[in-house]
Coordinates of C-alpha atoms in Angstrom, one line a residue:
M217 CA 112.4 113.5 119.7
K218 CA 112.5 112.8 116.0
R219 CA 112.8 109.2 115.1
T220 CA 115.2 107.9 112.5
M221 CA 113.4 107.2 109.2
K222 CA 114.3 104.4 106.7
N223 CA 112.6 103.7 103.4
L224 CA 109.2 102.0 103.6
K225 CA 107.4 100.4 100.8
L226 CA 103.8 101.5 100.6
K227 CA 102.6 98.8 98.3
S228 CA 99.0 99.4 97.7
L229 CA 95.9 101.3 98.7
L230 CA 92.8 99.5 97.7
L231 CA 89.2 100.3 97.5
A232 CA 86.7 97.5 98.0
A233 CA 83.1 97.1 98.8
V234 CA 82.4 94.5 101.4
V235 CA 81.1 95.4 104.8
A236 CA 84.3 95.6 106.8
F237 CA 87.7 97.1 106.3
G238 CA 90.4 94.6 106.9
F239 CA 93.5 94.5 109.1
T240 CA 97.2 94.9 108.5
S241 CA 99.2 91.8 107.7
C242 CA 102.8 91.6 108.6
S243 CA 105.5 89.4 107.1
D244 CA 109.2 89.7 106.8
D245 CA 111.3 90.7 103.8
D246 CA 112.5 87.1 103.3
E247 CA 108.9 86.1 102.4
N248 CA 107.7 89.1 100.4
G249 CA 110.8 90.1 98.4
V250 CA 110.9 93.7 99.8
E251 CA 114.3 95.2 99.4
E252 CA 116.5 95.6 102.5
G253 CA 115.8 98.9 104.3
N254 CA 112.2 99.1 102.8
A255 CA 108.9 98.1 104.2
Q256 CA 105.7 97.4 102.3
L257 CA 102.3 98.9 103.3
T258 CA 99.0 97.9 101.7
V259 CA 95.8 99.8 102.2
R260 CA 92.4 98.5 101.0
M261 CA 89.0 100.1 101.3
T262 CA 85.8 98.1 101.5
D263 CA 82.1 98.9 101.9
A264 CA 79.4 98.0 104.3
P265 CA 76.0 97.4 102.6
G266 CA 73.3 100.0 102.0
D267 CA 69.9 100.1 100.3
Y268 CA 71.0 101.5 96.9
D269 CA 71.6 100.2 93.4
Q270 CA 75.0 101.9 93.2
V271 CA 77.0 104.2 95.4
W272 CA 79.7 106.3 93.6
V273 CA 82.5 107.9 95.5
D274 CA 85.0 110.3 93.9
V275 CA 88.5 109.4 95.2
Q276 CA 91.0 112.2 94.4
D277 CA 93.9 111.6 96.7
V278 CA 95.4 109.5 99.5
M279 CA 97.7 111.3 101.9
I280 CA 99.8 110.2 104.9
K281 CA 101.2 112.0 108.0
A282 CA 104.3 110.8 109.8
E283 CA 105.7 111.9 113.1
A284 CA 106.3 115.6 113.6
E285 CA 109.8 117.1 113.0
V286 CA 111.7 118.4 116.0
G287 CA 110.2 121.8 117.1
E288 CA 106.9 121.2 115.3
E289 CA 103.6 120.3 116.9
E290 CA 102.5 117.7 114.3
G291 CA 103.8 116.1 111.1
A292 CA 103.1 117.5 107.6
W293 CA 100.6 115.8 105.2
E294 CA 102.0 114.3 102.0
S295 CA 100.2 113.0 99.0
L296 CA 101.2 109.5 97.9
A297 CA 102.5 109.2 94.3
N298 CA 100.5 107.6 91.5
V299 CA 97.2 107.3 93.3
E300 CA 94.5 105.6 91.2
T301 CA 92.0 108.5 91.3
G302 CA 88.5 108.2 89.9
R303 CA 84.9 107.3 90.7
Y304 CA 84.3 103.9 92.2
D305 CA 81.0 102.1 92.7
L306 CA 81.4 100.6 96.2
L307 CA 78.7 98.1 95.6
Q308 CA 80.7 96.5 92.8
L309 CA 83.4 95.6 95.3
T310 CA 81.9 92.6 96.9
G311 CA 82.9 89.0 97.6
G312 CA 86.4 90.1 98.6
V313 CA 87.1 92.1 95.5
S314 CA 89.2 95.3 96.0
Q315 CA 90.5 98.2 94.0
L316 CA 94.1 99.3 94.0
L317 CA 94.6 102.9 94.9
A318 CA 98.3 103.4 95.3
D319 CA 101.7 101.6 95.1
V320 CA 104.6 103.8 96.4
E321 CA 107.5 103.9 98.8
I322 CA 107.5 106.1 101.9
P323 CA 110.0 106.4 104.7
A324 CA 109.8 103.7 107.4
G325 CA 109.1 104.9 110.9
Y326 CA 106.1 106.2 112.8
L327 CA 103.0 106.5 110.6
D328 CA 100.4 108.7 112.4
Q329 CA 97.4 108.9 110.0
I330 CA 96.1 108.2 106.5
R331 CA 93.8 110.7 104.9
L332 CA 91.3 109.7 102.1
V333 CA 90.5 112.8 100.0
L334 CA 87.1 112.8 98.2
G335 CA 86.0 115.1 95.4
P336 CA 82.5 116.5 94.7
D337 CA 81.4 113.9 92.1
N338 CA 79.6 111.5 94.5
A339 CA 76.2 110.0 93.8
V340 CA 73.7 107.3 94.7
V341 CA 71.6 105.4 92.1
I342 CA 68.1 104.4 93.2
D343 CA 65.7 102.6 90.8
G344 CA 68.0 103.6 87.9
D345 CA 68.1 107.3 88.7
E346 CA 71.5 108.8 89.6
I347 CA 71.2 111.4 92.4
P348 CA 74.2 113.6 93.3
M349 CA 75.3 113.6 96.9
A350 CA 76.3 116.9 98.4
T351 CA 79.8 116.6 100.0
P352 CA 80.6 119.1 102.7
S353 CA 83.9 120.9 102.2
A354 CA 85.2 119.4 105.4
Q355 CA 84.8 115.9 104.0
Q356 CA 86.4 116.9 100.6
S357 CA 89.5 118.0 102.5
G358 CA 90.0 114.5 103.6
L359 CA 88.8 111.9 106.2
K360 CA 91.5 111.3 108.7
L361 CA 92.1 107.7 109.8
N362 CA 94.4 106.9 112.7
V363 CA 97.2 104.4 112.2
Q364 CA 99.6 105.4 115.0
K365 CA 102.1 102.6 114.4
E366 CA 105.8 102.2 114.0
L367 CA 106.4 100.7 110.5
E368 CA 109.6 98.7 110.4
A369 CA 111.8 98.4 107.3
G370 CA 111.5 95.0 105.6
V371 CA 108.0 94.3 106.9
S372 CA 104.8 94.3 105.0
Y373 CA 101.7 96.0 106.4
E374 CA 98.2 95.8 105.0
Y375 CA 95.3 98.0 106.0
L376 CA 91.7 97.7 105.0
L377 CA 89.3 100.6 105.2
D378 CA 85.6 99.8 105.7
F379 CA 83.3 102.4 104.1
D380 CA 79.9 102.0 105.8
V381 CA 77.4 103.0 103.1
D382 CA 74.4 102.9 105.2
E383 CA 75.9 105.3 107.8
S384 CA 77.7 107.4 105.2
V385 CA 74.8 108.3 103.0
V386 CA 72.5 110.8 104.8
V387 CA 69.0 111.6 103.5
T388 CA 68.0 115.2 103.9
G389 CA 64.6 116.6 104.5
N390 CA 64.1 117.7 100.9
S391 CA 64.7 114.2 99.4
G392 CA 68.4 115.0 98.8
Y393 CA 71.5 113.1 99.9
I394 CA 74.7 114.1 101.7
L395 CA 77.9 112.1 101.8
K396 CA 79.4 112.0 105.3
P397 CA 81.9 109.1 105.2
V398 CA 82.0 106.7 108.1
I399 CA 85.0 104.4 107.7
R400 CA 86.5 101.8 109.9
M401 CA 90.2 101.0 109.4
S402 CA 91.9 97.9 110.7
A403 CA 95.1 95.9 110.1
M404 CA 95.0 92.5 108.5
A405 CA 97.5 90.9 110.8
N406 CA 95.4 91.7 113.9
T407 CA 92.2 90.2 112.5
G408 CA 90.8 87.3 110.6
S409 CA 88.3 86.7 107.8
I410 CA 85.0 84.8 107.3
V411 CA 84.3 83.6 103.8
G412 CA 81.8 81.3 102.1
E413 CA 79.2 80.8 99.4
V414 CA 75.4 81.2 99.4
H415 CA 73.0 79.1 97.3
P416 CA 70.9 79.8 95.4
N417 CA 73.0 82.7 94.1
E418 CA 70.4 84.3 91.7
T419 CA 69.8 87.0 94.3
R420 CA 72.0 89.1 96.5
S421 CA 72.1 88.2 100.2
L422 CA 73.3 90.2 103.2
V423 CA 75.9 88.4 105.4
K424 CA 76.5 89.8 108.8
A425 CA 78.9 88.7 111.6
Q426 CA 78.0 90.1 115.0
N427 CA 79.0 89.8 118.6
A428 CA 78.8 92.1 121.6
S429 CA 81.6 94.3 120.4
N430 CA 81.6 94.2 116.6
T431 CA 79.3 94.1 113.6
I432 CA 80.7 93.4 110.1
S433 CA 78.7 92.7 107.0
A434 CA 78.9 92.3 103.3
Y435 CA 76.7 91.4 100.3
T436 CA 77.3 88.3 98.2
D437 CA 78.6 88.8 94.7
E438 CA 77.0 87.5 91.5
G439 CA 78.3 84.0 92.2
G440 CA 77.0 84.0 95.7
N441 CA 80.4 84.4 97.3
F442 CA 81.0 86.6 100.3
A443 CA 84.1 87.7 102.3
L444 CA 84.1 89.5 105.6
H445 CA 87.6 90.9 106.2
G446 CA 89.1 92.7 109.1
V447 CA 87.1 90.7 111.7
P448 CA 88.6 91.0 115.2
A449 CA 89.3 87.6 116.8
G450 CA 86.4 86.2 118.7
T451 CA 83.2 84.2 118.5
Y452 CA 80.4 85.5 116.2
Q453 CA 76.9 84.8 115.1
V454 CA 76.7 84.9 111.3
T455 CA 73.3 85.6 109.7
I456 CA 72.5 85.3 106.0
T457 CA 69.5 87.3 104.9
P458 CA 68.3 86.9 101.3
D459 CA 66.3 89.5 99.5
A460 CA 62.7 89.6 100.9
E461 CA 61.3 89.1 97.4
T462 CA 62.7 85.6 97.2
G463 CA 60.6 84.3 100.0
L464 CA 63.7 82.4 101.3
E465 CA 64.3 82.2 105.0
M466 CA 67.2 83.8 106.9
I467 CA 69.8 81.4 108.1
T468 CA 71.9 81.8 111.3
E469 CA 75.3 80.2 112.0
D470 CA 76.2 80.3 115.7
N471 CA 79.6 80.1 117.4
V472 CA 81.6 81.0 114.4
E473 CA 85.2 81.3 115.6
V474 CA 87.6 83.9 114.1
E475 CA 91.3 83.7 114.9
Q476 CA 94.0 86.4 114.2
G477 CA 95.5 86.0 110.7
E478 CA 93.2 83.0 109.8
V479 CA 90.4 82.5 107.4
N480 CA 87.2 80.7 108.5
D481 CA 85.6 79.1 105.4
L482 CA 81.9 78.4 106.1
Q483 CA 81.8 76.7 102.6
T484 CA 78.4 76.5 101.0
I485 CA 75.3 77.7 102.8
Y486 CA 72.0 76.6 101.3
L487 CA 68.9 78.9 101.7
E488 CA 65.4 77.3 101.8

């Protein structure tokens, strides 16, 4: 049965480079100013750390697939309007920074999948040398991410996509590189965040939150700030691992609680 569709506001798709993709936040139209009959959808992409100076991804399109029409097996893919295409260095998107990809309206109703379409101009930078990454045609056609949610008019939804660099960049036998994207998508309203600041901040540190079910990580930015978004509710062990060259010791924070829709600020953490 085809469902009745109203207008939905797809507010923004964002590309970011922290270690976890965040969740969807929901609020009603009285709070966010969305016009009656519309809904707002925000999508962000973030990045999990990897051992590279830079990781460039070539974003060419963002597409969505709604519910199938009557008599059809599946819905048709549609490109979003005004997508901010281009090359993005995932490792620049740290400390909670994100890059807007799209801001459009789509029909409200059942949203099945989002597809991130990459081009061929992807590369890693190691010791100052930029090395192209081969991108299989199947990856260029688009990485499908399941949403499978009924989007209501007048409600804002925010999705964060977590681009795992370490898993996505594959080293081949001839010292080449292949990009096979591994992305985790989550909705902000169903998760929480862990933020804080690491001192000294002259060097980049890896911050990781882990429990039996989830592992989410991010690097600190130039100011020592970090933000782990899209963290499922639960209790975590958080480790802060500085660059080995600093000689500083790793620090562990136990029993860090994350609640749905809340931000746990660990404040300033001092390395010794």
